[in-house]
Coordinates of C-alpha atoms and ligand atoms in Angstrom, one line a residue:
X4 CA -0.4 0.0 0.1
X5 CA 1.3 3.5 -1.1
X6 CA 1.3 6.5 1.7
X7 CA 1.7 9.8 -0.1
X8 CA 2.3 12.4 3.1
X9 CA 2.4 16.4 2.5
X10 CA 6.0 16.8 4.2
X11 CA 6.5 20.3 5.8
X12 CA 9.3 20.0 5.5
X13 CA 9.3 21.5 1.9
X14 CA 5.7 21.9 1.9
X15 CA 5.3 19.1 -0.9
X16 CA 3.3 15.6 -0.8
X17 CA 6.2 13.2 -1.0
X18 CA 5.4 9.5 -0.7
X19 CA 6.6 7.5 2.4
X20 CA 9.4 5.4 3.0
X21 CA 10.8 4.7 6.0
X22 CA 14.5 4.4 7.1
X23 CA 14.8 1.3 8.0
X24 CA 12.2 -1.0 6.4
X25 CA 8.8 -1.6 8.3
X26 CA 9.4 0.1 11.1
X27 CA 8.5 4.0 11.6
X28 CA 10.1 6.0 14.6
X29 CA 6.7 8.4 15.0
X30 CA 7.0 11.3 17.7
X31 CA 3.9 13.4 18.2
X32 CA 4.4 16.3 20.9
X33 CA 2.0 15.7 23.6
X34 CA 0.2 17.9 26.4
X35 CA 1.2 20.0 29.1
X36 CA -0.5 18.5 31.9
X37 CA -1.5 21.7 33.7
X38 CA -5.4 21.9 32.8
X39 CA -7.2 19.9 30.7
X40 CA -6.6 19.3 27.6
X41 CA -9.2 21.0 25.4
X42 CA -11.8 19.4 22.7
X43 CA -8.7 21.2 20.1
X44 CA -6.0 19.6 21.3
X45 CA -7.4 16.2 21.2
X46 CA -8.3 17.1 17.3
X47 CA -4.6 16.7 16.9
X48 CA -4.6 13.6 18.6
X49 CA -7.4 12.1 16.7
X50 CA -5.3 12.7 14.0
X51 CA -2.4 11.3 14.7
X52 CA -4.4 8.4 15.8
X53 CA -5.8 7.8 12.0
X54 CA -1.9 8.3 10.6
X55 CA -0.9 5.7 12.8
X56 CA -3.5 3.6 12.4
X57 CA -2.5 4.0 8.5
X58 CA 0.6 3.1 8.6
X59 CA 0.1 -0.2 10.7
X60 CA -3.0 -1.2 8.3
X61 CA -0.2 -0.6 5.2
X62 CA 1.9 -3.5 7.9
X63 CA 4.2 -1.1 9.3
X64 CA 5.3 -1.7 13.1
X65 CA 5.3 1.6 14.4
X66 CA 6.9 3.4 17.1
X67 CA 5.3 5.7 18.5
X68 CA 6.1 8.0 21.3
X69 CA 3.6 10.7 23.0
X70 CA 5.3 13.0 25.8
X71 CA 4.2 14.4 29.0
X72 CA 5.3 18.3 29.4
X73 CA 5.1 18.2 33.5
X74 CA 7.9 20.4 33.9
X75 CA 6.5 24.3 33.9
X76 CA 7.6 25.8 31.1
X77 CA 6.8 29.4 30.8
X78 CA 3.5 30.8 29.6
X79 CA 5.2 33.0 26.0
X80 CA 7.5 31.0 24.1
X81 CA 9.8 34.0 24.3
X82 CA 10.6 32.5 27.7
X83 CA 9.1 34.7 29.8
X84 CA 6.3 34.8 31.8
X85 CA 4.6 32.9 33.9
X86 CA 5.6 29.5 35.0
X87 CA 2.5 27.1 33.8
X88 CA 2.8 24.9 36.0
X89 CA 2.8 26.8 38.9
X90 CA 0.3 29.0 38.0
X91 CA -2.1 25.7 38.1
X92 CA -1.0 25.5 41.1
X93 CA -1.9 28.2 42.3
X94 CA -5.4 28.5 41.2
X95 CA -6.5 25.1 42.5
X96 CA -4.0 24.8 45.5
X97 CA -1.9 22.1 44.8
X98 CA 1.3 20.9 44.0
X99 CA 3.0 21.1 41.0
X100 CA 3.2 17.6 41.2
X101 CA -0.2 16.5 42.1
X102 CA -1.3 19.0 39.7
X103 CA 0.7 17.0 37.4
X104 CA -0.8 13.9 37.8
X105 CA -4.4 15.0 38.2
X106 CA -4.3 16.4 34.2
X107 CA -2.0 13.7 32.5
X108 CA -4.3 11.2 33.8
X109 CA -7.4 13.2 32.5
X110 CA -5.6 13.3 29.7
X111 CA -4.7 9.6 29.5
X112 CA -8.6 8.9 30.1
X113 CA -9.7 11.3 27.0
X114 CA -7.0 9.1 25.4
X115 CA -9.3 6.0 26.1
X116 CA -12.6 7.5 25.8
X117 CA -11.7 8.4 21.8
X118 CA -10.4 4.5 20.9
X119 CA -6.8 6.1 21.1
X120 CA -4.1 3.5 20.5
X121 CA -1.4 3.6 23.2
X122 CA 1.6 5.2 22.2
X123 CA 5.1 2.9 22.9
X124 CA 5.7 5.5 25.3
X125 CA 4.7 7.8 27.1
X126 CA 7.7 9.8 28.4
X127 CA 7.2 12.9 30.9
X128 CA 9.7 15.4 31.0
X129 CA 10.7 15.3 33.9
X130 CA 11.9 12.2 33.9
X131 CA 14.4 12.7 31.2
X132 CA 16.4 15.9 32.8
X133 CA 19.5 14.5 32.8
X134 CA 19.2 13.3 28.9
X135 CA 18.2 17.6 28.1
X136 CA 21.3 18.6 30.3
X137 CA 23.6 16.2 27.8
X138 CA 21.8 17.8 25.0
X139 CA 23.0 21.3 26.2
X140 CA 26.3 20.1 27.3
X141 CA 26.8 18.4 23.7
X142 CA 25.9 21.8 22.6
X143 CA 28.1 24.0 24.5
X144 CA 30.8 21.9 23.8
X145 CA 30.5 22.2 20.0
X146 CA 29.7 26.0 20.6
X147 CA 26.4 27.0 19.9
X148 CA 25.1 28.2 23.6
X149 CA 26.2 31.2 25.0
X150 CA 25.3 32.1 28.6
X151 CA 23.4 35.1 30.0
X152 CA 22.4 36.3 34.1
X153 CA 19.4 34.2 33.5
X154 CA 20.3 30.7 31.7
X155 CA 21.7 29.0 28.8
X156 CA 20.6 30.3 25.3
X157 CA 20.7 28.6 21.9
X158 CA 22.3 30.4 19.2
X159 CA 20.4 31.1 16.4
X160 CA 23.1 33.0 14.3
X161 CA 25.3 29.8 14.7
X162 CA 22.7 27.6 13.0
X163 CA 22.2 28.9 9.7
X164 CA 19.1 26.8 8.3
X165 CA 17.3 28.3 11.1
X166 CA 14.2 30.1 9.5
X167 CA 14.2 27.6 6.4
X168 CA 11.7 25.0 8.4
X169 CA 9.7 28.0 9.0
X170 CA 10.3 30.3 6.0
X171 CA 11.1 32.7 8.6
X172 CA 13.2 35.8 6.9
X173 CA 15.4 36.4 10.3
X174 CA 17.0 39.5 8.3
X175 CA 13.8 41.0 9.2
X176 CA 12.8 39.7 11.9
X177 CA 16.0 40.2 14.4
X178 CA 16.3 44.2 12.5
X179 CA 12.3 45.1 12.8
X180 CA 12.3 43.1 16.4
X181 CA 9.9 44.9 19.3
X182 CA 9.9 42.3 21.5
X183 CA 12.3 42.7 25.0
X184 CA 15.8 40.9 24.1
X185 CA 17.0 40.6 27.7
X186 CA 20.8 39.6 27.6
X187 CA 19.4 37.5 24.4
X188 CA 21.9 38.1 21.9
X189 CA 18.7 38.1 18.9
X190 CA 14.8 37.5 19.0
X191 CA 14.9 34.0 18.0
X192 CA 17.7 32.6 20.0
X193 CA 16.0 30.3 22.7
X194 CA 16.3 29.2 26.5
X195 CA 18.1 26.0 26.4
X196 CA 18.5 25.7 30.8
X197 CA 17.2 28.3 32.9
X198 CA 18.5 29.5 35.7
X199 CA 16.0 29.7 38.9
X200 CA 16.1 33.1 40.6
X201 CA 18.5 34.2 42.7
X202 CA 16.9 33.4 46.3
X203 CA 14.1 31.7 45.2
X204 CA 13.3 28.2 45.6
X205 CA 11.0 27.1 42.5
X206 CA 8.8 24.2 42.8
X207 CA 10.6 22.3 40.0
X208 CA 14.5 22.6 39.9
X209 CA 17.1 20.6 39.3
X210 CA 21.0 20.3 39.6
X211 CA 23.0 20.8 36.7
X212 CA 26.7 21.7 35.5
X213 CA 25.6 25.7 35.1
X214 CA 23.8 25.8 38.8
X215 CA 20.2 25.2 39.7
X216 CA 17.6 26.0 37.0
X217 CA 15.2 24.0 34.6
X218 CA 15.2 22.7 31.4
X219 CA 13.6 25.2 28.3
X220 CA 10.5 24.4 27.3
X221 CA 12.4 22.7 23.4
X222 CA 14.5 20.2 25.1
X223 CA 12.7 18.1 25.8
X224 CA 11.2 16.8 22.8
X225 CA 15.0 16.4 21.2
X226 CA 16.3 14.8 24.3
X227 CA 13.2 11.9 25.0
X228 CA 13.0 11.4 20.9
X229 CA 16.5 10.7 20.5
X230 CA 16.5 8.5 24.0
X231 CA 13.1 6.4 22.6
X232 CA 13.4 6.4 18.7
X233 CA 17.3 7.9 17.5
X234 CA 18.3 10.8 16.2
X235 CA 16.2 10.2 13.1
X236 CA 12.7 10.3 13.5
X237 CA 11.0 9.5 10.6
X238 CA 7.7 11.2 11.2
X239 CA 7.5 14.2 13.7
X240 CA 3.9 15.2 14.1
X241 CA 2.4 18.2 16.3
X242 CA -0.2 21.4 15.5
X243 CA 0.5 23.9 12.7
X244 CA 0.8 26.1 15.7
X245 CA 4.4 24.6 16.4
X246 CA 5.9 25.0 12.9
X247 CA 7.4 28.7 13.8
X248 CA 8.9 28.2 17.0
X249 CA 8.6 24.5 19.2
X250 CA 9.7 22.7 15.8
X251 CA 11.6 25.1 14.3
X252 CA 14.2 24.9 17.7
X253 CA 13.3 21.3 17.9
X254 CA 15.4 21.0 14.9
X255 CA 18.1 23.3 15.2
X256 CA 19.4 21.5 18.7
X257 CA 19.0 18.1 17.7
X258 CA 20.5 18.9 13.9
X259 CA 23.0 20.5 15.5
X260 CA 23.7 18.3 18.8
X261 CA 23.6 14.7 16.6
X262 CA 25.0 16.4 13.4
X263 CA 21.9 14.5 11.3
X264 CA 18.6 15.2 9.7
X265 CA 16.0 15.1 12.8
X266 CA 13.1 14.3 11.3
X267 CA 12.3 13.2 7.6
X268 CA 8.4 13.6 7.9
X269 CA 6.9 16.8 9.5
X270 CA 3.0 16.0 9.8
X271 CA 0.8 19.5 11.0
X272 CA -2.7 19.1 12.0
X273 CA -4.4 22.8 11.0
X274 CA -6.9 23.8 14.4
X275 CA -10.2 22.8 15.4
X276 CA -11.8 26.6 15.2
X277 CA -15.5 28.2 16.8
X278 CA -17.4 30.1 15.2
X279 CA -17.1 32.7 17.3
X280 CA -13.3 33.4 18.4
X281 CA -11.9 31.5 15.6
X282 CA -9.8 30.0 17.8
X283 CA -9.8 27.6 20.7
X284 CA -7.3 27.8 23.1
X285 CA -6.5 27.7 26.8
X286 CA -6.4 31.6 26.7
X287 CA -9.6 32.6 24.4
X288 CA -11.9 31.4 27.6
X289 CA -13.5 29.0 24.5
X290 CA -12.2 26.2 26.4
X291 CA -14.2 22.9 25.7
X292 CA -12.8 19.6 27.0
X293 CA -14.1 16.4 26.1
X294 CA -16.0 15.9 29.4
X295 CA -18.8 18.8 28.2
X296 CA -19.5 17.3 25.2
X297 CA -19.9 14.0 27.8
X298 CA -22.1 15.9 30.2
X299 CA -23.9 17.2 27.1
X300 CA -25.2 14.1 26.0
X301 CA -22.4 13.3 23.0
X302 CA -20.4 10.3 23.2
X303 CA -16.9 10.2 22.8
X304 CA -16.9 8.6 19.8
X305 CA -19.1 10.9 18.4
X306 CA -16.2 13.8 18.5
X307 CA -13.8 11.0 17.1
X308 CA -16.6 11.3 14.2
X309 CA -16.9 14.7 13.8
X310 CA -13.0 15.3 13.5
X311 CA -13.2 12.0 10.6
X312 CA -15.6 14.5 8.3
X313 CA -12.1 16.5 7.9
X314 CA -9.0 16.5 6.4
X315 CA -6.3 16.8 8.6
X316 CA -5.0 19.8 6.7
X317 CA -8.3 22.0 7.1
X318 CA -9.4 23.7 9.4
X319 CA -12.4 22.4 11.8
X320 CA -15.3 24.6 12.9
X321 CA -17.0 23.3 16.3
X322 CA -20.1 24.6 17.6
X323 CA -23.3 22.8 18.7
X324 CA -25.3 22.8 15.6
X325 CA -22.1 20.9 13.8
X326 CA -21.2 18.2 16.8
X327 CA -24.9 17.0 16.6
X328 CA -25.6 16.9 13.2
X329 CA -22.7 15.2 13.3
X330 CA -23.4 12.6 15.9
X331 CA -26.9 12.1 13.9
X332 CA -25.0 10.9 11.2
X333 CA -23.0 8.5 13.4
X334 CA -25.8 7.5 15.0
X335 CA -27.7 6.6 11.3
X336 CA -24.3 4.7 9.9
X337 CA -24.2 2.8 13.0
X338 CA -27.6 1.6 12.7
X339 CA -27.3 0.9 8.9
X340 CA -24.0 -1.4 9.5
X341 CA -25.4 -3.2 12.6
X342 CA -26.7 -5.9 10.4
X343 CA -24.4 -6.2 8.6
X344 CA -21.3 -6.7 11.0
X345 CA -23.9 -9.5 13.0
X346 CA -24.2 -10.9 8.9
X347 CA -20.0 -11.0 8.9
X348 CA -20.2 -12.1 12.7
X349 CA -22.0 -15.2 11.6
X350 CA -20.5 -16.1 8.9
X351 CA -17.2 -15.9 10.7
X352 CA -17.9 -18.0 13.8
X353 CA -20.2 -20.5 11.1
X354 CA -17.3 -21.8 8.2
X355 CA -14.4 -20.3 8.2
X356 CA -13.7 -21.0 4.8
X357 CA -16.0 -18.5 4.6
X358 CA -13.1 -15.9 5.4
X359 CA -10.1 -16.7 3.3
X360 CA -10.9 -14.7 -0.3
X361 CA -12.0 -11.3 -1.1
X362 CA -14.5 -11.5 -4.1
X363 CA -13.4 -9.2 -6.8
X364 CA -16.1 -6.2 -6.1
X365 CA -14.9 -6.6 -2.4
X366 CA -11.4 -6.2 -3.7
X367 CA -12.2 -3.0 -6.2
X368 CA -13.9 -1.6 -2.6
X369 CA -10.8 -1.8 -0.3
X370 CA -8.5 -0.6 -3.6
X371 CA -10.6 2.6 -3.3
X372 CA -10.4 2.8 0.5
X373 CA -6.3 2.2 0.6
X374 CA -6.1 4.4 -1.9
X375 CA -8.0 7.4 -0.3
X376 CA -5.6 6.3 2.8
X377 CA -2.3 6.5 0.3
X378 CA -3.5 9.9 -0.6
X379 CA -2.0 12.0 2.3
X380 CA -4.3 10.0 5.1
X381 CA -8.0 11.5 3.6
X382 CA -9.9 9.7 6.7
X383 CA -13.2 12.1 5.1
X384 CA -12.8 10.2 2.0
X385 CA -12.0 7.1 3.7
X386 CA -15.2 7.7 5.6
X387 CA -17.1 8.4 2.8
X388 CA -16.6 5.5 1.3
X389 CA -17.5 3.3 4.0
X390 CA -21.1 5.5 3.6
X391 CA -21.7 4.3 0.6
X392 CA -20.4 0.4 0.9
X393 CA -23.0 0.2 3.5
X394 CA -25.7 0.8 0.8
X395 CA -24.1 -0.8 -1.7
X396 CA -26.6 -3.9 -2.2
X397 CA -25.0 -5.1 -4.7
X398 CA -22.7 -7.3 -2.0
X399 CA -23.9 -9.6 0.5
X400 CA -24.8 -8.3 4.0
X401 CA -21.8 -10.7 5.3
X402 CA -19.6 -9.1 2.5
X403 CA -20.2 -5.7 3.7
X404 CA -20.3 -6.3 7.3
X405 CA -16.1 -8.0 6.7
X406 CA -14.8 -5.1 4.5
X407 CA -16.1 -2.4 7.5
X408 CA -14.9 -4.6 10.3
X409 CA -11.3 -4.6 8.7
X410 CA -11.6 -0.7 7.9
X411 CA -12.2 0.3 11.5
X412 CA -9.0 -0.9 12.2
X413 CA -8.3 2.7 10.6
X414 CA -11.7 4.4 11.7
X415 CA -11.0 2.9 15.3
X416 CA -15.0 4.2 15.9
X417 CA -15.2 0.2 18.0
X418 CA -18.5 -0.2 15.5
X419 CA -19.4 -3.6 16.7
X420 CA -20.1 -1.5 20.0
X421 CA -23.6 -0.4 20.9
X422 CA -23.6 3.2 21.7
X423 CA -26.3 4.1 24.2
X424 CA -28.7 6.8 22.7
X425 CA -28.3 10.0 23.6
X426 CA -30.4 11.1 26.3
X427 CA -33.8 12.6 25.4
X428 CA -34.1 16.8 25.0
X429 CA -36.4 17.6 27.4
X430 CA -37.2 21.6 27.7
X431 CA -39.5 22.2 31.4
X432 CA -42.0 25.0 30.9
X433 CA -39.4 27.4 32.9
X434 CA -36.8 26.4 30.3
X435 CA -38.4 27.2 27.4
X436 CA -39.8 30.7 28.8
X437 CA -36.1 31.6 29.4
X438 CA -35.2 30.2 25.7
X439 CA -37.8 32.4 24.7
X440 CA -37.0 35.7 25.7
X441 CA -33.4 34.9 24.5
X442 CA -34.4 33.6 21.1
X443 CA -36.7 37.5 21.4
X444 CA -33.8 39.2 22.7
X445 CA -31.5 38.3 19.7
X446 CA -34.2 38.6 17.3
X447 CA -34.5 42.2 17.9
X448 CA -30.6 42.8 18.1
X449 CA -30.8 41.6 14.7
X450 CA -33.7 44.0 13.4
X451 CA -31.5 46.8 15.0
X452 CA -28.3 45.4 13.1
X453 CA -26.4 45.2 16.3
X454 CA -24.6 41.8 15.6
X455 CA -22.4 41.9 18.2
X456 CA -24.8 41.8 20.6
X457 CA -27.1 38.9 18.1
X458 CA -23.9 37.2 18.2
X459 CA -23.8 37.0 22.3
X460 CA -27.2 36.2 22.6
X461 CA -26.6 33.6 20.3
X462 CA -23.7 32.2 22.4
X463 CA -25.7 32.5 25.7
X464 CA -28.6 30.1 23.8
X465 CA -25.3 27.9 22.9
X466 CA -24.7 27.7 26.5
X467 CA -28.2 26.3 27.3
X468 CA -27.4 23.6 24.6
X469 CA -30.1 25.8 22.0
X470 CA -28.7 26.5 18.4
X471 CA -30.7 28.7 16.7
X472 CA -31.5 27.9 12.6
X473 CA -31.9 31.1 10.4
X474 CA -33.7 30.1 7.0
X475 CA -35.0 32.7 4.6
X476 CA -38.5 31.8 5.9
X477 CA -37.7 33.1 9.1
X478 CA -35.5 31.5 12.2
X479 CA -36.3 28.9 14.9
X480 CA -34.9 27.3 17.2
X481 CA -34.0 23.6 18.4
X482 CA -32.7 22.4 22.1
X483 CA -30.0 19.7 21.4
Ligands
AMP2 P1 -0.3 21.9 24.1 O1 -0.7 21.3 25.3 O2 -0.6 24.0 23.7 O3 1.5 22.2 23.8 O4 -0.9 21.5 22.6 C1 -0.7 19.9 22.5 C2 -1.5 19.8 20.9 O5 -2.4 20.0 20.4 C3 -0.5 20.3 20.4 O6 0.2 19.3 19.3 C4 -0.9 21.6 19.5 O7 -0.5 22.0 18.3 C5 -2.1 21.1 19.2 N1 -3.1 22.5 19.3 C6 -3.4 23.8 20.5 N2 -4.1 24.3 20.1 C7 -5.1 23.6 19.2 C8 -6.4 23.4 17.8 N3 -7.3 24.3 18.4 N4 -6.8 22.5 17.0 C9 -6.2 21.9 17.2 N5 -4.7 21.6 17.9 C10 -4.7 22.0 18.2
ZN3 ZN1 7.7 19.0 21.1

C-alpha cells in the first residue's frame, strides 16, 4: 500500500518511505499537563491516531512516542512570563506534582474514551532531565550556546538554516524586533536551561553543570525522541502552531547536537476553530473539554466521528449545531451497519472458510479504501466510502460487514460496540420561557443590526444547548 504524506519540510506531497524497512519511528508532541486538554488539542491527537492506524494497516510496526510535558514552562514562547505548572498549582491550591498527576490521568482517560491506540511510550519531561542536560552539554561543547544572567541560550546565528523550516526571513525579524530581548543576542535565540532566580526556590528545579534551574521548553522533545527513537525520526507530528517556534527550535537543537537530519516527514495538523473567536485555546476562554461534550449527551466517539469528517490539513469548525448534526450522521451510520456486522460475524463463526478470499467486488472497494488512506491519510474520503459501501446492495450483507469490520481498524469507531442513545431532549416550562426570552432578544438585536449583541445572545443560547437555525423563511430554535 502506497502512502503519500504532505511534508511540511519542503511543503509538498511525498511518498512515505521509512528509514528502516517495515518500522516507523513516530514522535508526537504531547500535552502540557497544567489543565485539561481541550477538544482542539484532542483533534490533533485523533488525527495522529488516524495516521498511526493507517501506517499499521499498511503493515508497518509503529514506534509511536507521545511526551507528557510536566515541567513548568513559561507562558510565553519567548522564555518570559509565568510558569504554567505553578500557575495551575496556585489556581487549585495543590502542588505542581499533584497538578501534573491529575491532568496526566485526565488526559489518559480522554485518550481511552476516544479509542486512540496507546503509544509505545509516554515519556514525562521530568523523567528525562539528565538527557536534557546532556543535550545542552553537547551543544555547549560544539559552540552553539552562550550564557546570560538568567540561563543558557541557543545561538541561532550559528545555525545558518534556522529560518528555513518555517520560511522565516530572519534578517527582517531580527532587524524589526520589538520584543524585549533581555540579554539575548537575537530574538530567535531560545533558552536551553533557565536558572532559578536568585533567592527563590522554585517548585520544580534541578541541579545542573550551570547551576540550579530547569530545562527550556524545547529541549525535552529533542532529548526524549533521541532516547526513545534515535537521532532521526521518520515522522514528527504536532499542530500547525508549533511550526514556527517549537519545531524550528527542536530541529536546531537536534541537528546541531547530532549532526543528522532530525525528522524526515513533518506532519502538521490544522486547528479546530470556533465560530466566534475563531480559535480554541486555553487562553481564549472558549475552552471545551471532552467531558463537557459527554455531559451534554455526546459520546466521545461522536467527537471522533466529527474529526473524521474533515481532512487533517483543513480547519474544522466546532459549533453545537455542527457536532449535533455529526452525531446524527454517526448514529444513522451505526444503525445501518449493525446488521451487516452481525451477518459477517455469523459467517465468520459458522464456517471459517468463508473468511478466505475477497470477491472481485470486495477487492475493488478495498482498493478504493486503501487509495483514500494513501492520499495523505484522507479519512473523510475513507469514511465516505464506508458510508457508500454500507448502502451498496450489489454486495451481500456479510461481504459488506467483513470490509467494514476491517476498515474500522483505521476508523477506530469501535463499530461493533452498541452506543447508548443520546438522552432525550426535554425542555421544562421555565427553560422554555428563558429560551424564548433570549430568542426574542436576539431577533431584536438583529433587527437593530446590532450583530455583536445578536452573537452574544446566540452564545448564551448555546450555553443552554440551544441552537438557532436561520432560514430565508425565518428563525427557529432547537435544543440538542
Ligand atoms: P499544548 O498542550 O498546547 O502543547 O497542545 C497540544 C497539541 O494540541 C499540540 O500539538 C498543539 O499544536 C495542538 N493544538 C493546540 N490548539 C489546537 C487547536 N485549537 N486545534 C488543534 N490542535 C491544537
Ligand atoms: Zn515537541
